[in-house]
Amino acid sequence: IIGGVSFEPVELPAGTLGMYIGASYMEESLDSKVDALAEAGKISGGNGGSGGKGERDITSAFFEVVVPVIDGIEINLAGRYDDYSDFGSTFNPQASISYRPMESLLLRASIGQGFRAPTLSDIYMGTSEGFLDTNNYVMCQQLGEDLDTCDREENVAVRTGGNKHLQPEESESISVGIVWDITDNFNLSIDYWQLDTEQMIEQMEQDEILYAQALLNAGGGGNVSDIYPGSSVTFAGNGRILQVVAPTSNIGKSERQGIDISLGAQFETEVGDFG
């Protein structure tokens, strides 16, 4: 269910103040079934997807305000509040400004925050087991060998699936750019952007878990589940790997940036229009 209303409450010297206010309510559920043997973890390899069950409801409210400051300058303020039944509440604002010093040129910038909760599959999907080649970094560390050149590969049982320890992703973004209509037939836009994301949600690799455990051992001890809750590695008495649990996890932080450039042109000819 979603709804909203837009209105123009005030006439400012540079134009009309525009507002939009809305709200939504959503229910999500997951009910994926597999046969009893697969559910009990008795089947190795693919089984058409592991089973799982879960549900949540999300209540949201959001707004947007467009403020014409002076002729040519416009500020846009927006925000969204979400209340998750399984993750609590979060508020994420965004602000942007645009300036048109002349009819053919637009300068723009924005800053904002983002939030992404794990999907129900990320959290509740059951485990599947397969046998994968895995590098035993922990044994290399114990023998004093360099981890970056470690080559002690074993074929081990790896269990993958959902993870009830997952936390939401949170992000911050900024962008700055220009849009220039060079002529009636040529236009150019250039935008610089930066996106920083924390607690990224991705499927863990079994080698990452072994490498992290080796680093912990070299630093004085600890368990890989302290870094990646829900993951684990089990060893036999001779140091070989018995099993790795590599669920969907919050794997860390990502910092990305880039420049988007777009150049457009239109030509009218006797045989048609080209772009």
Short mmCIF file of N, CA, C and O in Angstrom, two decimals, residues 101-219:
data_model
loop_
_atom_site.label_atom_id
_atom_site.label_comp_id
_atom_site.label_asym_id
_atom_site.label_seq_id
_atom_site.Cartn_x
_atom_site.Cartn_y
_atom_site.Cartn_z
N PRO A 101 23.45 29.40 -14.18
CA PRO A 101 23.93 30.78 -14.40
C PRO A 101 23.51 31.35 -15.74
O PRO A 101 23.48 32.57 -15.92
N MET A 102 23.25 30.47 -16.70
CA MET A 102 22.73 30.89 -18.01
C MET A 102 21.84 29.78 -18.53
O MET A 102 21.86 28.64 -18.02
N GLU A 103 21.06 30.07 -19.53
CA GLU A 103 20.06 29.13 -20.02
C GLU A 103 20.68 27.81 -20.47
O GLU A 103 20.08 26.75 -20.32
N SER A 104 21.89 27.86 -20.99
CA SER A 104 22.50 26.67 -21.58
C SER A 104 23.37 25.88 -20.61
O SER A 104 23.90 24.83 -20.97
N LEU A 105 23.53 26.36 -19.37
CA LEU A 105 24.46 25.72 -18.44
C LEU A 105 23.80 25.45 -17.10
O LEU A 105 23.16 26.33 -16.52
N LEU A 106 23.96 24.21 -16.60
CA LEU A 106 23.41 23.82 -15.31
C LEU A 106 24.51 23.21 -14.46
O LEU A 106 25.23 22.30 -14.90
N LEU A 107 24.67 23.72 -13.23
CA LEU A 107 25.60 23.14 -12.26
C LEU A 107 24.77 22.45 -11.18
O LEU A 107 23.76 23.00 -10.72
N ARG A 108 25.20 21.26 -10.73
CA ARG A 108 24.40 20.52 -9.76
C ARG A 108 25.29 19.74 -8.80
O ARG A 108 26.43 19.37 -9.13
N ALA A 109 24.77 19.50 -7.60
CA ALA A 109 25.49 18.74 -6.57
C ALA A 109 24.47 18.11 -5.64
O ALA A 109 23.37 18.63 -5.45
N SER A 110 24.84 16.97 -5.05
CA SER A 110 23.94 16.30 -4.12
C SER A 110 24.73 15.52 -3.08
O SER A 110 25.90 15.17 -3.30
N ILE A 111 24.10 15.29 -1.94
CA ILE A 111 24.67 14.48 -0.86
C ILE A 111 23.53 13.73 -0.20
O ILE A 111 22.42 14.26 -0.07
N GLY A 112 23.79 12.48 0.20
CA GLY A 112 22.69 11.71 0.78
C GLY A 112 23.18 10.47 1.50
O GLY A 112 24.37 10.10 1.43
N GLN A 113 22.26 9.83 2.19
CA GLN A 113 22.52 8.59 2.90
C GLN A 113 21.57 7.51 2.39
O GLN A 113 20.46 7.81 1.93
N GLY A 114 22.01 6.26 2.48
CA GLY A 114 21.19 5.15 2.01
C GLY A 114 21.16 4.01 3.02
O GLY A 114 22.00 3.93 3.92
N PHE A 115 20.21 3.10 2.84
CA PHE A 115 19.99 1.99 3.76
C PHE A 115 19.41 0.83 2.97
O PHE A 115 18.50 1.02 2.16
N ARG A 116 19.96 -0.38 3.17
CA ARG A 116 19.39 -1.56 2.52
C ARG A 116 19.39 -2.72 3.51
O ARG A 116 20.43 -3.18 3.96
N ALA A 117 18.21 -3.16 3.84
CA ALA A 117 18.08 -4.30 4.74
C ALA A 117 18.34 -5.60 3.98
O ALA A 117 18.08 -5.68 2.77
N PRO A 118 18.84 -6.63 4.65
CA PRO A 118 19.00 -7.93 3.98
C PRO A 118 17.64 -8.45 3.52
O PRO A 118 16.61 -8.19 4.15
N THR A 119 17.62 -9.17 2.41
CA THR A 119 16.38 -9.79 1.97
C THR A 119 16.05 -10.96 2.90
O THR A 119 16.90 -11.45 3.65
N LEU A 120 14.82 -11.41 2.83
CA LEU A 120 14.43 -12.56 3.64
C LEU A 120 15.23 -13.81 3.26
O LEU A 120 15.55 -14.64 4.11
N SER A 121 15.58 -13.93 1.97
CA SER A 121 16.42 -15.05 1.55
C SER A 121 17.81 -14.95 2.16
O SER A 121 18.40 -15.95 2.57
N ASP A 122 18.36 -13.72 2.21
CA ASP A 122 19.67 -13.52 2.82
C ASP A 122 19.69 -14.02 4.27
O ASP A 122 20.70 -14.53 4.75
N ILE A 123 18.57 -13.86 4.96
CA ILE A 123 18.52 -14.18 6.39
C ILE A 123 18.10 -15.62 6.64
O ILE A 123 18.74 -16.35 7.40
N TYR A 124 17.01 -16.07 5.99
CA TYR A 124 16.34 -17.28 6.43
C TYR A 124 16.56 -18.50 5.56
O TYR A 124 16.15 -19.60 5.94
N MET A 125 17.15 -18.36 4.38
CA MET A 125 17.33 -19.55 3.54
C MET A 125 18.20 -20.58 4.26
O MET A 125 19.21 -20.25 4.88
N GLY A 126 17.78 -21.83 4.19
CA GLY A 126 18.51 -22.91 4.84
C GLY A 126 19.84 -23.17 4.16
O GLY A 126 20.20 -22.55 3.17
N THR A 127 20.60 -24.12 4.72
CA THR A 127 21.95 -24.36 4.24
C THR A 127 21.98 -25.46 3.18
O THR A 127 21.18 -26.38 3.18
N SER A 128 22.94 -25.31 2.27
CA SER A 128 23.27 -26.35 1.29
C SER A 128 24.74 -26.70 1.46
O SER A 128 25.55 -25.84 1.82
N GLU A 129 25.08 -27.94 1.20
CA GLU A 129 26.46 -28.37 1.38
C GLU A 129 27.03 -28.88 0.06
O GLU A 129 26.38 -29.60 -0.68
N GLY A 130 28.26 -28.45 -0.22
CA GLY A 130 28.99 -28.94 -1.38
C GLY A 130 30.44 -29.12 -1.01
O GLY A 130 30.90 -28.67 0.04
N PHE A 131 31.19 -29.78 -1.87
CA PHE A 131 32.61 -30.01 -1.62
C PHE A 131 33.43 -29.17 -2.60
O PHE A 131 33.31 -29.33 -3.82
N LEU A 132 34.23 -28.25 -2.05
CA LEU A 132 34.96 -27.28 -2.85
C LEU A 132 36.44 -27.29 -2.48
O LEU A 132 36.81 -27.56 -1.33
N ASP A 133 37.28 -26.96 -3.47
CA ASP A 133 38.72 -26.82 -3.21
C ASP A 133 38.96 -25.58 -2.37
O ASP A 133 38.51 -24.48 -2.73
N THR A 134 39.65 -25.74 -1.26
CA THR A 134 39.85 -24.66 -0.29
C THR A 134 41.30 -24.62 0.14
O THR A 134 41.90 -25.67 0.39
N ASN A 135 41.87 -23.44 0.22
CA ASN A 135 43.27 -23.28 0.62
C ASN A 135 43.36 -23.23 2.15
O ASN A 135 42.69 -22.40 2.78
N ASN A 136 44.17 -24.07 2.75
CA ASN A 136 44.28 -24.15 4.20
C ASN A 136 45.31 -23.12 4.69
O ASN A 136 46.46 -23.46 5.03
N TYR A 137 44.88 -21.85 4.74
CA TYR A 137 45.77 -20.78 5.20
C TYR A 137 46.15 -20.96 6.66
O TYR A 137 47.24 -20.54 7.08
N VAL A 138 45.28 -21.56 7.45
CA VAL A 138 45.58 -21.74 8.87
C VAL A 138 46.77 -22.67 9.05
O VAL A 138 47.67 -22.42 9.87
N MET A 139 46.84 -23.75 8.28
CA MET A 139 47.99 -24.66 8.37
C MET A 139 49.26 -23.95 7.92
O MET A 139 50.34 -24.12 8.54
N CYS A 140 49.17 -23.15 6.86
CA CYS A 140 50.34 -22.39 6.43
C CYS A 140 50.84 -21.46 7.53
O CYS A 140 52.04 -21.36 7.78
N GLN A 141 49.91 -20.80 8.22
CA GLN A 141 50.30 -19.90 9.30
C GLN A 141 50.96 -20.66 10.44
O GLN A 141 51.97 -20.24 11.01
N GLN A 142 50.42 -21.82 10.77
CA GLN A 142 50.98 -22.62 11.85
C GLN A 142 52.38 -23.12 11.52
O GLN A 142 53.21 -23.28 12.42
N LEU A 143 52.66 -23.36 10.24
CA LEU A 143 53.97 -23.85 9.82
C LEU A 143 54.94 -22.72 9.49
O LEU A 143 56.06 -22.97 9.05
N GLY A 144 54.50 -21.47 9.69
CA GLY A 144 55.37 -20.33 9.44
C GLY A 144 55.53 -19.96 7.99
O GLY A 144 56.48 -19.26 7.62
N GLU A 145 54.63 -20.42 7.14
CA GLU A 145 54.72 -20.13 5.71
C GLU A 145 54.00 -18.82 5.38
O GLU A 145 53.07 -18.42 6.09
N ASP A 146 54.43 -18.18 4.30
CA ASP A 146 53.83 -16.91 3.88
C ASP A 146 52.40 -17.15 3.40
O ASP A 146 52.16 -18.02 2.54
N LEU A 147 51.45 -16.39 3.92
CA LEU A 147 50.05 -16.59 3.56
C LEU A 147 49.78 -16.26 2.10
O LEU A 147 48.94 -16.89 1.45
N ASP A 148 50.49 -15.25 1.56
CA ASP A 148 50.23 -14.82 0.19
C ASP A 148 50.69 -15.85 -0.84
O ASP A 148 50.25 -15.82 -1.99
N THR A 149 51.59 -16.74 -0.45
CA THR A 149 52.06 -17.79 -1.38
C THR A 149 51.60 -19.17 -0.90
O THR A 149 52.07 -20.18 -1.41
N CYS A 150 50.71 -19.22 0.07
CA CYS A 150 50.22 -20.48 0.62
C CYS A 150 49.54 -21.30 -0.48
O CYS A 150 48.71 -20.79 -1.24
N ASP A 151 49.90 -22.58 -0.55
CA ASP A 151 49.33 -23.45 -1.58
C ASP A 151 49.07 -24.84 -0.98
O ASP A 151 49.67 -25.83 -1.40
N ARG A 152 48.19 -24.88 0.00
CA ARG A 152 47.82 -26.15 0.64
C ARG A 152 46.33 -26.37 0.42
O ARG A 152 45.51 -26.13 1.29
N GLU A 153 46.01 -26.81 -0.77
CA GLU A 153 44.60 -26.92 -1.17
C GLU A 153 44.02 -28.26 -0.73
O GLU A 153 44.65 -29.31 -0.86
N GLU A 154 42.79 -28.20 -0.20
CA GLU A 154 42.05 -29.38 0.22
C GLU A 154 40.63 -29.31 -0.33
O GLU A 154 40.09 -28.22 -0.52
N ASN A 155 40.05 -30.47 -0.57
CA ASN A 155 38.65 -30.53 -0.98
C ASN A 155 37.81 -30.77 0.27
O ASN A 155 37.89 -31.85 0.88
N VAL A 156 37.02 -29.76 0.67
CA VAL A 156 36.34 -29.83 1.96
C VAL A 156 34.85 -29.54 1.81
O VAL A 156 34.40 -28.96 0.82
N ALA A 157 34.11 -29.93 2.84
CA ALA A 157 32.67 -29.67 2.88
C ALA A 157 32.44 -28.19 3.21
O ALA A 157 32.95 -27.68 4.20
N VAL A 158 31.68 -27.50 2.36
CA VAL A 158 31.38 -26.07 2.55
C VAL A 158 29.86 -25.91 2.61
O VAL A 158 29.15 -26.32 1.69
N ARG A 159 29.38 -25.33 3.70
CA ARG A 159 27.95 -25.10 3.88
C ARG A 159 27.63 -23.63 3.66
O ARG A 159 28.26 -22.75 4.25
N THR A 160 26.67 -23.36 2.78
CA THR A 160 26.27 -21.99 2.45
C THR A 160 24.79 -21.83 2.71
O THR A 160 24.03 -22.80 2.77
N GLY A 161 24.34 -20.57 2.86
CA GLY A 161 22.92 -20.31 3.07
C GLY A 161 22.70 -18.97 3.73
O GLY A 161 23.58 -18.09 3.72
N GLY A 162 21.54 -18.80 4.33
CA GLY A 162 21.19 -17.54 4.98
C GLY A 162 21.92 -17.37 6.30
O GLY A 162 22.59 -18.27 6.80
N ASN A 163 21.75 -16.17 6.88
CA ASN A 163 22.48 -15.83 8.10
C ASN A 163 21.62 -14.90 8.95
O ASN A 163 21.40 -13.74 8.58
N LYS A 164 21.16 -15.38 10.10
CA LYS A 164 20.30 -14.58 10.97
C LYS A 164 21.07 -13.51 11.74
O LYS A 164 20.47 -12.71 12.46
N HIS A 165 22.41 -13.48 11.58
CA HIS A 165 23.23 -12.46 12.23
C HIS A 165 23.43 -11.22 11.35
O HIS A 165 24.15 -10.29 11.75
N LEU A 166 22.86 -11.20 10.15
CA LEU A 166 23.10 -10.10 9.22
C LEU A 166 22.61 -8.76 9.74
O LEU A 166 21.60 -8.67 10.44
N GLN A 167 23.37 -7.71 9.38
CA GLN A 167 22.99 -6.33 9.67
C GLN A 167 22.76 -5.60 8.34
O GLN A 167 23.27 -6.01 7.30
N PRO A 168 22.00 -4.49 8.35
CA PRO A 168 21.73 -3.76 7.10
C PRO A 168 22.98 -3.08 6.54
O PRO A 168 23.92 -2.77 7.27
N GLU A 169 22.97 -2.87 5.23
CA GLU A 169 23.96 -2.01 4.59
C GLU A 169 23.61 -0.55 4.82
O GLU A 169 22.44 -0.18 4.81
N GLU A 170 24.63 0.28 5.02
CA GLU A 170 24.43 1.73 5.13
C GLU A 170 25.42 2.41 4.20
O GLU A 170 26.56 1.98 4.06
N SER A 171 24.98 3.49 3.56
CA SER A 171 25.84 4.15 2.58
C SER A 171 25.73 5.66 2.66
O SER A 171 24.74 6.20 3.17
N GLU A 172 26.77 6.32 2.16
CA GLU A 172 26.79 7.77 1.99
C GLU A 172 27.26 8.07 0.56
O GLU A 172 28.17 7.41 0.06
N SER A 173 26.64 9.06 -0.06
CA SER A 173 26.98 9.37 -1.45
C SER A 173 27.05 10.88 -1.66
O SER A 173 26.35 11.64 -1.00
N ILE A 174 27.91 11.26 -2.59
CA ILE A 174 27.98 12.66 -3.04
C ILE A 174 28.17 12.67 -4.55
O ILE A 174 28.69 11.71 -5.13
N SER A 175 27.72 13.73 -5.18
CA SER A 175 27.95 13.90 -6.61
C SER A 175 28.00 15.38 -6.95
O SER A 175 27.34 16.19 -6.30
N VAL A 176 28.81 15.71 -7.94
CA VAL A 176 28.95 17.08 -8.43
C VAL A 176 29.05 17.01 -9.94
O VAL A 176 29.79 16.17 -10.47
N GLY A 177 28.30 17.87 -10.64
CA GLY A 177 28.37 17.79 -12.09
C GLY A 177 27.86 19.03 -12.81
O GLY A 177 27.37 19.98 -12.18
N ILE A 178 28.02 18.99 -14.14
CA ILE A 178 27.54 20.07 -15.00
C ILE A 178 26.79 19.46 -16.18
O ILE A 178 27.05 18.33 -16.59
N VAL A 179 25.82 20.22 -16.69
CA VAL A 179 25.14 19.89 -17.93
C VAL A 179 25.20 21.13 -18.81
O VAL A 179 24.76 22.21 -18.40
N TRP A 180 25.76 20.99 -20.02
CA TRP A 180 26.01 22.14 -20.89
C TRP A 180 25.45 21.88 -22.28
O TRP A 180 25.85 20.92 -22.94
N ASP A 181 24.48 22.70 -22.68
CA ASP A 181 23.99 22.66 -24.05
C ASP A 181 24.89 23.56 -24.88
O ASP A 181 24.69 24.78 -24.97
N ILE A 182 25.92 22.96 -25.48
CA ILE A 182 26.95 23.73 -26.17
C ILE A 182 26.34 24.51 -27.33
O ILE A 182 26.59 25.70 -27.51
N THR A 183 25.54 23.82 -28.12
CA THR A 183 24.76 24.46 -29.19
C THR A 183 23.39 23.79 -29.19
O THR A 183 23.11 22.92 -28.35
N ASP A 184 22.56 24.15 -30.14
CA ASP A 184 21.26 23.49 -30.25
C ASP A 184 21.41 22.02 -30.60
O ASP A 184 20.49 21.23 -30.36
N ASN A 185 22.55 21.64 -31.18
CA ASN A 185 22.74 20.27 -31.64
C ASN A 185 23.73 19.46 -30.80
O ASN A 185 23.85 18.25 -31.01
N PHE A 186 24.46 20.10 -29.91
CA PHE A 186 25.47 19.40 -29.11
C PHE A 186 25.24 19.68 -27.62
O PHE A 186 24.99 20.83 -27.23
N ASN A 187 25.35 18.60 -26.79
CA ASN A 187 25.23 18.77 -25.34
C ASN A 187 26.23 17.86 -24.64
O ASN A 187 26.59 16.79 -25.14
N LEU A 188 26.64 18.31 -23.47
CA LEU A 188 27.66 17.60 -22.70
C LEU A 188 27.27 17.57 -21.23
O LEU A 188 26.79 18.57 -20.69
N SER A 189 27.47 16.43 -20.57
CA SER A 189 27.30 16.35 -19.12
C SER A 189 28.48 15.60 -18.51
O SER A 189 28.95 14.61 -19.08
N ILE A 190 28.95 16.11 -17.38
CA ILE A 190 30.05 15.50 -16.65
C ILE A 190 29.66 15.46 -15.17
O ILE A 190 29.30 16.48 -14.59
N ASP A 191 29.73 14.28 -14.57
CA ASP A 191 29.38 14.11 -13.16
C ASP A 191 30.45 13.29 -12.44
O ASP A 191 30.82 12.20 -12.91
N TYR A 192 30.92 13.83 -11.33
CA TYR A 192 31.79 13.07 -10.42
C TYR A 192 30.93 12.53 -9.30
O TYR A 192 30.09 13.24 -8.74
N TRP A 193 31.13 11.24 -8.94
CA TRP A 193 30.33 10.64 -7.87
C TRP A 193 31.22 9.81 -6.95
O TRP A 193 32.27 9.32 -7.35
N GLN A 194 30.77 9.70 -5.72
CA GLN A 194 31.46 8.89 -4.73
C GLN A 194 30.42 8.17 -3.88
O GLN A 194 29.46 8.78 -3.42
N LEU A 195 30.62 6.86 -3.67
CA LEU A 195 29.68 6.05 -2.90
C LEU A 195 30.46 5.20 -1.90
O LEU A 195 31.28 4.37 -2.29
N ASP A 196 30.21 5.41 -0.62
CA ASP A 196 30.84 4.64 0.46
C ASP A 196 29.77 3.78 1.12
O ASP A 196 28.76 4.30 1.60
N THR A 197 30.00 2.48 1.14
CA THR A 197 29.04 1.54 1.70
C THR A 197 29.69 0.75 2.83
O THR A 197 30.80 0.24 2.68
N GLU A 198 29.01 0.64 3.96
CA GLU A 198 29.49 -0.14 5.09
C GLU A 198 28.62 -1.38 5.28
O GLU A 198 27.43 -1.37 4.96
N GLN A 199 29.23 -2.45 5.79
CA GLN A 199 28.54 -3.71 6.08
C GLN A 199 27.89 -4.29 4.81
O GLN A 199 26.73 -4.70 4.83
N MET A 200 28.67 -4.32 3.73
CA MET A 200 28.16 -4.85 2.47
C MET A 200 27.70 -6.31 2.64
O MET A 200 28.36 -7.11 3.29
N ILE A 201 26.57 -6.62 2.04
CA ILE A 201 25.98 -7.96 2.15
C ILE A 201 26.35 -8.77 0.91
O ILE A 201 25.94 -8.42 -0.20
N GLU A 202 27.13 -9.82 1.11
CA GLU A 202 27.52 -10.69 0.00
C GLU A 202 27.74 -12.11 0.51
O GLU A 202 27.93 -12.32 1.71
N GLN A 203 27.73 -13.05 -0.41
CA GLN A 203 28.04 -14.44 -0.06
C GLN A 203 29.52 -14.57 0.24
O GLN A 203 30.37 -14.15 -0.55
N MET A 204 29.86 -15.14 1.39
CA MET A 204 31.25 -15.33 1.76
C MET A 204 31.89 -16.42 0.90
O MET A 204 31.23 -17.37 0.47
N GLU A 205 33.20 -16.29 0.64
CA GLU A 205 33.99 -17.35 0.03
C GLU A 205 34.71 -18.12 1.13
O GLU A 205 35.19 -17.52 2.10
N GLN A 206 34.81 -19.42 0.97
CA GLN A 206 35.43 -20.23 2.02
C GLN A 206 36.90 -19.87 2.21
O GLN A 206 37.43 -19.90 3.34
N ASP A 207 37.60 -19.48 1.14
CA ASP A 207 39.00 -19.08 1.27
C ASP A 207 39.14 -17.82 2.13
O ASP A 207 40.12 -17.66 2.87
N GLU A 208 38.16 -16.89 2.02
CA GLU A 208 38.21 -15.68 2.84
C GLU A 208 38.13 -16.01 4.32
O GLU A 208 38.79 -15.38 5.15
N ILE A 209 37.30 -16.99 4.66
CA ILE A 209 37.14 -17.37 6.06
C ILE A 209 38.43 -17.98 6.60
O ILE A 209 38.88 -17.66 7.71
N LEU A 210 39.07 -18.86 5.82
CA LEU A 210 40.33 -19.46 6.26
C LEU A 210 41.44 -18.41 6.39
O LEU A 210 42.24 -18.44 7.33
N TYR A 211 41.48 -17.46 5.45
CA TYR A 211 42.49 -16.41 5.49
C TYR A 211 42.30 -15.53 6.73
O TYR A 211 43.26 -15.19 7.43
N ALA A 212 41.05 -15.17 7.02
CA ALA A 212 40.77 -14.34 8.19
C ALA A 212 41.14 -15.07 9.48
O ALA A 212 41.70 -14.48 10.40
N GLN A 213 40.85 -16.38 9.54
CA GLN A 213 41.20 -17.15 10.74
C GLN A 213 42.72 -17.22 10.93
O GLN A 213 43.22 -17.14 12.06
N ALA A 214 43.44 -17.35 9.83
CA ALA A 214 44.90 -17.39 9.91
C ALA A 214 45.46 -16.06 10.42
O ALA A 214 46.39 -16.03 11.23
N LEU A 215 44.89 -14.95 9.95
CA LEU A 215 45.34 -13.63 10.42
C LEU A 215 45.06 -13.47 11.91
O LEU A 215 45.87 -12.90 12.66
N LEU A 216 43.89 -13.96 12.35
CA LEU A 216 43.57 -13.89 13.78
C LEU A 216 44.56 -14.70 14.60
O LEU A 216 45.03 -14.25 15.66
N ASN A 217 44.88 -15.90 14.14
CA ASN A 217 45.84 -16.73 14.86
C ASN A 217 47.20 -16.06 14.94
O ASN A 217 47.87 -16.09 15.98
N ALA A 218 47.61 -15.42 13.84
CA ALA A 218 48.91 -14.75 13.83
C ALA A 218 48.92 -13.54 14.75
O ALA A 218 49.98 -13.17 15.28
N GLY A 219 47.74 -12.94 14.97
CA GLY A 219 47.66 -11.77 15.83
C GLY A 219 47.42 -12.08 17.29
O GLY A 219 47.20 -11.16 18.08
#
